[in-house]
Coordinates of C-alpha atoms in Angstrom, one line a residue:
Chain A
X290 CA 36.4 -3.2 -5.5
X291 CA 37.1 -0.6 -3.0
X292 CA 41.1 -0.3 -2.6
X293 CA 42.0 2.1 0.5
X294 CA 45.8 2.6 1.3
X295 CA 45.9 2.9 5.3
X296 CA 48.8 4.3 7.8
X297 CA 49.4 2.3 10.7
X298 CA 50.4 3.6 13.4
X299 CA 50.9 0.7 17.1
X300 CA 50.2 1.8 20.3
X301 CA 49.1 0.5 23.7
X302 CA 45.5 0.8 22.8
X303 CA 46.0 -1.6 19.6
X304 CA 46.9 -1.3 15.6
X305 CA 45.4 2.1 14.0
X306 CA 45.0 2.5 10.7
X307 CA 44.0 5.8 9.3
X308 CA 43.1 7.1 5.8
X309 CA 43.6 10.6 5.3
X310 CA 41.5 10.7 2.1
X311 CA 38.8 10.0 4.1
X312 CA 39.4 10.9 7.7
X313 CA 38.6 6.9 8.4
X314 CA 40.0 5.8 11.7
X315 CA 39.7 2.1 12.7
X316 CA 41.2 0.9 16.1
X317 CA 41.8 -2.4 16.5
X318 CA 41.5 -2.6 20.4
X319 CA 41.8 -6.3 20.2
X320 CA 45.3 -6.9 18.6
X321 CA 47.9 -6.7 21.5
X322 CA 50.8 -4.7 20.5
X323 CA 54.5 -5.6 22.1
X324 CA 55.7 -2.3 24.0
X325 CA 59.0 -2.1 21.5
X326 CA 56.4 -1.9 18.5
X327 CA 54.6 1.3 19.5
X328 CA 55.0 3.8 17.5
X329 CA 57.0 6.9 19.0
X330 CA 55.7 10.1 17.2
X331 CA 53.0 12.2 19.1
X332 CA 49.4 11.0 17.1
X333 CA 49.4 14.3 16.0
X334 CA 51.3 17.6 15.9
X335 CA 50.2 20.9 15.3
X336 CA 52.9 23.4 13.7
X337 CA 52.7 27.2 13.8
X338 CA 54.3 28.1 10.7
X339 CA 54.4 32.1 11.6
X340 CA 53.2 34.3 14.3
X341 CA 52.2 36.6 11.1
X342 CA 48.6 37.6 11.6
X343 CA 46.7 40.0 10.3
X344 CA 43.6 40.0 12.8
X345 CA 44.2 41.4 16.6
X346 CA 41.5 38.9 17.9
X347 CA 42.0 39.6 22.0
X348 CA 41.9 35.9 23.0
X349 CA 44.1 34.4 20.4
X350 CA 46.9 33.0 22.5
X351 CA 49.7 33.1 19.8
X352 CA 52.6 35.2 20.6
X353 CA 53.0 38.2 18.8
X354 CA 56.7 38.5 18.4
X355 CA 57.8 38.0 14.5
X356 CA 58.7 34.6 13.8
X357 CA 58.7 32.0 11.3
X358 CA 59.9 28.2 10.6
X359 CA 61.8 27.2 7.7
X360 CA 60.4 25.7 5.3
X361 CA 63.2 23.1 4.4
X362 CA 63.0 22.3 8.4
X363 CA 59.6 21.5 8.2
X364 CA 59.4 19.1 5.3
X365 CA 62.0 16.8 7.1
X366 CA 60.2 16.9 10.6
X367 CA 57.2 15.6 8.9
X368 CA 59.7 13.1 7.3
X369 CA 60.8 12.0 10.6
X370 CA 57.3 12.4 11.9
X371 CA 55.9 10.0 9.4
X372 CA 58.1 7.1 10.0
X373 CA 57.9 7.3 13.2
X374 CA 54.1 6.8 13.0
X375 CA 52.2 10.3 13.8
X376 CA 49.1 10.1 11.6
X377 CA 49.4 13.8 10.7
X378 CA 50.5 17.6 11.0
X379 CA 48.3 21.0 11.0
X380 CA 49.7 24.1 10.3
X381 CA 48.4 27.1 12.3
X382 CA 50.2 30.3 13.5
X383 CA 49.7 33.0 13.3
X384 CA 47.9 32.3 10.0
X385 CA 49.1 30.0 7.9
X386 CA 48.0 31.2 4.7
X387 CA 50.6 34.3 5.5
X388 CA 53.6 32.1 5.0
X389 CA 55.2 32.0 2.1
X390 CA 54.5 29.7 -0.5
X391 CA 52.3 27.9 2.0
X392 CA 51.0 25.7 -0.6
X393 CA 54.5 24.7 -2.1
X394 CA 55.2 23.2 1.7
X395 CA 51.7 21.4 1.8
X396 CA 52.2 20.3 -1.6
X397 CA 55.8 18.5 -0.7
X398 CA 54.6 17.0 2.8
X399 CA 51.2 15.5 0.9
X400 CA 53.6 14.2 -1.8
X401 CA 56.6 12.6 0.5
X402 CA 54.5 11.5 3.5
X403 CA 51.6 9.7 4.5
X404 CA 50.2 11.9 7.0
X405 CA 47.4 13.5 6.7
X406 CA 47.9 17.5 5.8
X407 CA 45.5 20.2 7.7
X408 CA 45.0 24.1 8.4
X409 CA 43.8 26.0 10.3
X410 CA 42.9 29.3 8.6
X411 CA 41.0 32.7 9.4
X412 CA 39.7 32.4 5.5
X413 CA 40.2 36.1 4.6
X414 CA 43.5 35.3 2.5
X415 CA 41.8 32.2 0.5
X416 CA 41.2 33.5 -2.5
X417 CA 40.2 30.8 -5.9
X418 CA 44.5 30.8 -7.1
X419 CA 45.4 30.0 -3.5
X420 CA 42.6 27.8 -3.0
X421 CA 43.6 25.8 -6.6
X422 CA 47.2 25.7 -5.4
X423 CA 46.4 23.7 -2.4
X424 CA 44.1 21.1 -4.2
X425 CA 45.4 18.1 -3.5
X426 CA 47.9 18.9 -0.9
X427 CA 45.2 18.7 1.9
X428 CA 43.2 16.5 3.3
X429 CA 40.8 19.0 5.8
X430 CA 40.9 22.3 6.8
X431 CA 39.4 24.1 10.0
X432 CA 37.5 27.8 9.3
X433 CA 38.1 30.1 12.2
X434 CA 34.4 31.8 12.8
X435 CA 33.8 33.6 16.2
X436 CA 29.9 33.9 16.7
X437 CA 27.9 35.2 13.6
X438 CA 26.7 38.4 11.4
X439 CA 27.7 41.4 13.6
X440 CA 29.7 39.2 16.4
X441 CA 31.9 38.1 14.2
X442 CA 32.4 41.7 12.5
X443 CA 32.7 43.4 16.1
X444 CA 35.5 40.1 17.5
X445 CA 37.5 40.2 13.9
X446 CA 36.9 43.4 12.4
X447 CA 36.1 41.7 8.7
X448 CA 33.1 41.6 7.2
X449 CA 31.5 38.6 8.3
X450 CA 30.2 38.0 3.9
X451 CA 34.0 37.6 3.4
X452 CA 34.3 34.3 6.0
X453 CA 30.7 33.0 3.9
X454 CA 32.9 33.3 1.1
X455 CA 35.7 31.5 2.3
X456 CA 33.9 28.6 3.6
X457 CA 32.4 28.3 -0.1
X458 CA 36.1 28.5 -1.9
X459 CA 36.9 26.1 1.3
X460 CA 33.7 23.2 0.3
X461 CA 35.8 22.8 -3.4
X462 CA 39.1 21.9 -2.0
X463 CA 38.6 19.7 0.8
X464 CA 36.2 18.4 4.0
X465 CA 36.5 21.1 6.3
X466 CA 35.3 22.1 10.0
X467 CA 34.4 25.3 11.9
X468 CA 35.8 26.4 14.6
X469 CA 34.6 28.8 17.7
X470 CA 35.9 29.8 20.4
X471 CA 33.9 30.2 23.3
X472 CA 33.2 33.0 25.6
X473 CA 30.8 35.7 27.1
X474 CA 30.4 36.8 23.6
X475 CA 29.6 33.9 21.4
X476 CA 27.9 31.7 24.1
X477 CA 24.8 33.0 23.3
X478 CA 25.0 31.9 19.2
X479 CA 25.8 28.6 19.9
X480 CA 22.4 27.6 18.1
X481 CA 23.4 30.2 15.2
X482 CA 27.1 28.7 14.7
X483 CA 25.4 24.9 14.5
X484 CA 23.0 26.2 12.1
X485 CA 26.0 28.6 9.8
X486 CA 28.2 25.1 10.0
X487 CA 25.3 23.0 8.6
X488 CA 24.5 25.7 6.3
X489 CA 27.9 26.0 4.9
X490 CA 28.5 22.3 5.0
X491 CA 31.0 21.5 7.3
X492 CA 31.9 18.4 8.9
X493 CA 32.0 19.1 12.3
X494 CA 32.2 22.2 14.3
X495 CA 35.0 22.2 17.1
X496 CA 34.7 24.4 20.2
X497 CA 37.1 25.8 21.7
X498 CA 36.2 27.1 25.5
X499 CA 38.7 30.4 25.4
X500 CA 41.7 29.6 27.1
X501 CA 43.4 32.2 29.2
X502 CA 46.5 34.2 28.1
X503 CA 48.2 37.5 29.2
X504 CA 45.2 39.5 27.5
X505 CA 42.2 37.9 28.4
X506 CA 40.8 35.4 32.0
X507 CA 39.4 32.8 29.4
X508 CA 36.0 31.8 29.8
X509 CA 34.1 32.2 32.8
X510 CA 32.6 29.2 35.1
X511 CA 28.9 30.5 34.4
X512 CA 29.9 30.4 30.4
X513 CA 31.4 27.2 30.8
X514 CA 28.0 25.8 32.5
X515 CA 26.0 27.2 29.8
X516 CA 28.4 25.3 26.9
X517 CA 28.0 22.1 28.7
X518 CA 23.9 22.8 29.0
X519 CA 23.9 23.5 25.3
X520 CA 26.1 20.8 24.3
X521 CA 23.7 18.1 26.3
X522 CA 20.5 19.4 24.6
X523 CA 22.1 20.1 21.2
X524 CA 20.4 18.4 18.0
X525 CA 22.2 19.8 15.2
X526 CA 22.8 18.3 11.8
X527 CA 26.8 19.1 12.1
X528 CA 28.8 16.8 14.9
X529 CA 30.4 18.5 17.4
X530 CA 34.3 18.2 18.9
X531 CA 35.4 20.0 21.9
X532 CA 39.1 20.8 22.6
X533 CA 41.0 19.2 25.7
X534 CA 40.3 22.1 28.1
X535 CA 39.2 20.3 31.2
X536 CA 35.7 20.4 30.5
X537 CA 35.7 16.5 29.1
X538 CA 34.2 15.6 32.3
X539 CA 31.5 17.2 32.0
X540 CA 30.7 16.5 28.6
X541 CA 29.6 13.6 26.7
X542 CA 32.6 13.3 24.6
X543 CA 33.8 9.9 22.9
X544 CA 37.2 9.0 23.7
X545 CA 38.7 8.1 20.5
X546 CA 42.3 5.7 21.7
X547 CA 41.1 4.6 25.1
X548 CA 43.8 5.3 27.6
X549 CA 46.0 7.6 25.3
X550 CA 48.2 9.7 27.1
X551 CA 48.4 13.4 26.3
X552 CA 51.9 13.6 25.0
X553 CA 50.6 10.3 23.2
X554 CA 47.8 11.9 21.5
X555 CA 49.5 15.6 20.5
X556 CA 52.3 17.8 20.7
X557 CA 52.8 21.8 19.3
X558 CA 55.7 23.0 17.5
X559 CA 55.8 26.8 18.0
X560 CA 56.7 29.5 15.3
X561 CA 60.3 29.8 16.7
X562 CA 61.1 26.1 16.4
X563 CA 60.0 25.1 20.2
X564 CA 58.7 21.5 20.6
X565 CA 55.6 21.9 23.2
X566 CA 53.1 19.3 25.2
X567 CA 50.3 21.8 23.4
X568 CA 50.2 24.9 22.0
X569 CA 49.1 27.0 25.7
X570 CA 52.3 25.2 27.3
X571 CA 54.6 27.9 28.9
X572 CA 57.4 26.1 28.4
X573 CA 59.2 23.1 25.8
X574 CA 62.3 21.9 24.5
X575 CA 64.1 23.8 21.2
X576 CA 63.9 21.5 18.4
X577 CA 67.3 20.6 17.0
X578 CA 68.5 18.6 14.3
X579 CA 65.7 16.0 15.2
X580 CA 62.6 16.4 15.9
X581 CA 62.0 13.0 17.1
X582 CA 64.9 12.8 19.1
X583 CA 62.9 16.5 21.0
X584 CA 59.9 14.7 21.5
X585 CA 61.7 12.0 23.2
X586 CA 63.2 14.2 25.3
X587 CA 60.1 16.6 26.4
X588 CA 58.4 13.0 26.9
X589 CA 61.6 11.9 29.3
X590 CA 61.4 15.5 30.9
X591 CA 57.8 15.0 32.1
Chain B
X237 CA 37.5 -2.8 17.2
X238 CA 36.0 0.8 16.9
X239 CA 36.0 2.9 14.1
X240 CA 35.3 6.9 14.0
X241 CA 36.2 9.8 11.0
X242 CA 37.9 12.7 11.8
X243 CA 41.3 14.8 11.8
X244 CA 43.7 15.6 14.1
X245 CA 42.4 19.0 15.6
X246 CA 44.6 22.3 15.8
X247 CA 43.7 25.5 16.5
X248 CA 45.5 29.8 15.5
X249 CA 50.3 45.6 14.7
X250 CA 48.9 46.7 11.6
X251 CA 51.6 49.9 10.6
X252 CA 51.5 52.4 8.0
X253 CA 54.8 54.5 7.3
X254 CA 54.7 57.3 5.4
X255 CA 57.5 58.3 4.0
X256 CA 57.9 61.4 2.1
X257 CA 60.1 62.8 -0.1
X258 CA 61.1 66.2 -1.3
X259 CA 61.6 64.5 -4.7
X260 CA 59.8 61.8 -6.9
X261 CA 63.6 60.4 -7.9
X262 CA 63.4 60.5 -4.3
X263 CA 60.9 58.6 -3.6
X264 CA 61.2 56.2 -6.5
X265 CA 65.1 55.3 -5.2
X266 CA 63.4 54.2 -1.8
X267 CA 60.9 52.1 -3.1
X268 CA 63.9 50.4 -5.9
X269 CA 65.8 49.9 -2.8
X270 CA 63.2 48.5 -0.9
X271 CA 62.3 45.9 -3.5
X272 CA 66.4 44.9 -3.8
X273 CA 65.7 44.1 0.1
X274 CA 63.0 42.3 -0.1
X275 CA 64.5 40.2 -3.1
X276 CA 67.8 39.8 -0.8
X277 CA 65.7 38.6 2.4
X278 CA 63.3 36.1 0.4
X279 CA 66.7 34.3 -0.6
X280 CA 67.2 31.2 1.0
X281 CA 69.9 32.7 4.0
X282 CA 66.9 34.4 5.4
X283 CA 65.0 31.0 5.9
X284 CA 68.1 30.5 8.1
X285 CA 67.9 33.1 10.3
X286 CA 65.9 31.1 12.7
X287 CA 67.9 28.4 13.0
X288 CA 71.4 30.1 13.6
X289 CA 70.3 33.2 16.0
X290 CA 73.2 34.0 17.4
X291 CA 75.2 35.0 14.0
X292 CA 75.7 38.3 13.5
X293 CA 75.9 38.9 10.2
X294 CA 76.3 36.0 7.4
X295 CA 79.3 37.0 4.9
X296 CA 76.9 37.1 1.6
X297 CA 74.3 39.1 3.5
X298 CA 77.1 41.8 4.3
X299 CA 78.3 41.8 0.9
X300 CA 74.9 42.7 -0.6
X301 CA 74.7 45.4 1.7
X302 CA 78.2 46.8 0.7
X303 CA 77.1 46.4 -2.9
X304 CA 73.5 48.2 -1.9
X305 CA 75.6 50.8 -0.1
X306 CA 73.4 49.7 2.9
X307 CA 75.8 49.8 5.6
X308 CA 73.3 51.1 8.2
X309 CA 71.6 48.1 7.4
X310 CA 72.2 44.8 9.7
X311 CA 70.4 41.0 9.4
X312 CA 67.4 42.3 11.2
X313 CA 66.8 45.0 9.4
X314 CA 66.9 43.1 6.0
X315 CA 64.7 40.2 7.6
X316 CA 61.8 42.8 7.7
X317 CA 61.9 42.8 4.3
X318 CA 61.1 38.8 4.4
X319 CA 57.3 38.9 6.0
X320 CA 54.4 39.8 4.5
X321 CA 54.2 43.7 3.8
X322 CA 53.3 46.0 1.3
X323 CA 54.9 48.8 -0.4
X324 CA 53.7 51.5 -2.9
X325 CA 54.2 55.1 -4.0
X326 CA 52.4 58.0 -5.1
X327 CA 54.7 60.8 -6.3
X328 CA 56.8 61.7 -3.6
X329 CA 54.9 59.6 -0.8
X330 CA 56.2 55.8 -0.2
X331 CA 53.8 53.8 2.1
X332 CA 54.8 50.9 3.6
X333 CA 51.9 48.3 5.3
X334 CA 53.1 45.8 8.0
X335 CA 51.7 44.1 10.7
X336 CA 55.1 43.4 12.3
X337 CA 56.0 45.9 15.3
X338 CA 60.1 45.9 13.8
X339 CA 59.8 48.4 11.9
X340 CA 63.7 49.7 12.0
X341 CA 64.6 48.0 8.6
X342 CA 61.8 50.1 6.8
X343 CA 62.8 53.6 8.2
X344 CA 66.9 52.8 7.6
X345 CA 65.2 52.4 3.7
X346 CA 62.8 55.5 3.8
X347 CA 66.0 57.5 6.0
X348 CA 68.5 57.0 3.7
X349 CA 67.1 58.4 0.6
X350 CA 65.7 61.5 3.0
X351 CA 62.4 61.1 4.3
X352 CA 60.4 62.5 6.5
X353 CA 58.5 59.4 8.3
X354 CA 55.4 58.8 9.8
X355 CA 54.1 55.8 11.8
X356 CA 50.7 55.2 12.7
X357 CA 48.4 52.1 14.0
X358 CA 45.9 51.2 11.6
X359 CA 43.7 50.1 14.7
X360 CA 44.3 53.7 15.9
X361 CA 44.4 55.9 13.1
X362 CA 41.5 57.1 10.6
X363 CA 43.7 57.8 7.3
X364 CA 41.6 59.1 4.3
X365 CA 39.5 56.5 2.8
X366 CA 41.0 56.2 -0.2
X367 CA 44.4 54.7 1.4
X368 CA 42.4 51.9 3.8
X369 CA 40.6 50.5 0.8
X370 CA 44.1 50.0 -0.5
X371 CA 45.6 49.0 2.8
X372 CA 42.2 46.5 3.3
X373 CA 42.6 45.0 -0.4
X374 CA 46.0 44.3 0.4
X375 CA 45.3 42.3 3.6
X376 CA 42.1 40.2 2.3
X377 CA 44.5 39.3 -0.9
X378 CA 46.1 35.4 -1.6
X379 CA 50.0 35.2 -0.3
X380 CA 51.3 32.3 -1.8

């Protein structure tokens, strides 16, 4: 007999249970849930553990100033977090794998929580000790790869072999995703990245339109046109995401918790300890002793 | 009832110094020093330093300096020490890899024991090849 341990997590839009072995959702839309029941955490909430990167890719939007989140501060958010109903936490940065003892902090959150545990990493630092460190400590990881072969080289100056080599030390350790952003250089490999996801096996490739930041306009209207032509013709063996970047009208995308308000759905917590709507907001609300009792108060604020 | 897979979804200056010596005893004292400060800054008071900001300098930090004979040294300077860098030496040459832009800790190291620095951009700079295949192994290598 199949035995599957569930989270729960109550919301306007019904009971949710969640297994992060699996990445199993199941909504159930038709149970009523009494407004003092829901649960209060975001859904989900993305940490950037360190602004630390190697890579000086021109539309990442993280800030560049040193930072870093202590570790001990982190373990009990996700405490808090996990009671309080959020369904789990990915770390990001910066890169993640850059922190120290990166896997000792997935390791504990796996171990004390229920949430599900996820990265977000540009794959150069995986290596088979780090990779055996983590197993069992997550539950998915996303692969940062920016177009293909010499796009890729050009956008992140690595070889682009080394990010073939981390999505096949990634395959052992847990499901895992690509992710691309999208802009006037990589529009045009859309078919290529489909095809290196499928290739490499991942579960789903998320694109990310390129938002804008002090560096870069983000991607243009024409670029934008030519995702959402792509996207609506698209027949790829890997399923596609697309990040909330205004372009979910125009695409086909499933709405997963019908009605879900943003702050609902997903907040960021930035490397210097700032609780923010999502990881591009200018502005949030410094995390003190709680970090339930910030995300009440950036909810109250807005 | 509806039922889907899938995870929450997330998304994410490259230094040399050159420091050289007149001396390898030099040289070597700078890097020993350098890897008491990175020992002192891995310690669990320099996880705090982004909670508590506004202190200046906490009481055991100053007294390692003392004992270190650091005292150009402040919290800042030692925190350096605490991200992810690399340090090596080569006779009298001590080379120091960051990608961090605060850089002061690292000279008030290379400084104190005499050296004459150099500081260049790895994006910028063509250093002989023998140095970026050990500044590019150093970057592609596991952290934890």
């Amino acid at each position: 007999m199949l035995s599957v341990t569930c989270k729960i997590r109550l919301s306007a839009a019904g009971v949710h249970l969640f297994d992060r072995d699996s990445g199993m959702n199941v909504l159930l839309d038709e149970v009523p849930v009494p407004v003092e029941q829901f649960s209060r955490a975001p859904r989900y909430l993305s940490i950037a553990l360190t602004n630390a990167c190697e890579l000086r890719c021109a539309y990442c939007y993280a800030p560049k100033h040193a930072a870093a989140l202590d570790r001990e501060r982190v373990v009990a958010w996700a405490a808090e977090l996990d009671a309080a109903g959020c369904l789990g936490v990915g770390f990001g940065g910066g890169e993640p794998t850059a922190y120290r003892r990166f896997a000792q902090l997935c390791s504990d959150i796996a171990q004390s929580t229920s949430m599900a545990v996820t990265f977000t990493t540009h794959g150069h630092r995986l290596t088979p000790e780090l990779v055996e460190s983590l197993r069992g400590a997550v539950h998915f990881v996303r692969l940062s790869v920016d177009g293909v072969a010499a796009t890729y080289e050009r956008l992140r100056g690595r070889p682009f072999a080394a990010v073939v080599q981390a999505a096949g030390l990634l395959g052992s350790l847990a499901p895992f995703g690509i992710n691309a952003v999208i802009n006037a250089d990589t529009v045009g490999e859309l078919d290529d990245l489909a095809e290196f996801a499928d290739e490499v096996g991942a579960s789903e490739l998320l694109l990310l339109p390129e938002q804008p930041t002090a560096a870069t306009p983000g991607i243009s209207d024409a670029d934008a046109q030519r995702l959402v032509e792509w996207t609506a013709a698209a027949r790829n063996g890997v399923q596609l995401a697309i990040s909330r970047t205004g372009l979910e009208a125009t695409l086909p995308t499933a709405d997963a918790v019908p009605g879900e308000r943003p702050l609902d759905a997903h907040m960021h917590v930035d490397a210097t300890g700032v609780l923010r709507p999502h990881a591009y907001a200018p502005t949030g609300l410094s995390v003190g002793d709680s970090i339930m009792e910030a995300v009440q108060a950036l909810r109250e604020a807005r | 009832m509806r039922i889907w897979n899938g995870y929450g979804s997330e998304h994410s200056m490259d230094l040399v110094l050159i420091g050289q010596f007149q001396t390898v005893t030099g040289a070597k004292a700078a890097e020993e020093r350098m890897e008491a400060l990175k020992a002192l800054a891995e310690d669990a008071w320099s996880d705090d330093d982004w909670q508590s900001p506004g202190e200046r300098m906490p009481r055991e930090l100053g007294e390692a300096l003392a004992e270190m004979k650091a005292y150009d040294m402040g919290r800042y300077d030692v925190d350096v020490f605490a991200l992810d860098h690399t340090v090596t030496r080569t006779g009298e040459a001590v080379r120091i890899w960051t990608d961090e832009s605060d850089v002061q800790g690292f000279l008030k190291a290379l400084l104190h024991y005499g050296a004459k620095v150099e500081i260049f951009s790895r994006h910028k700079w063509d250093e002989d090849t023998i140095t970026r295949t050990d500044a590019s192994t150093r970057s592609d290598s596991g952290s934890d």
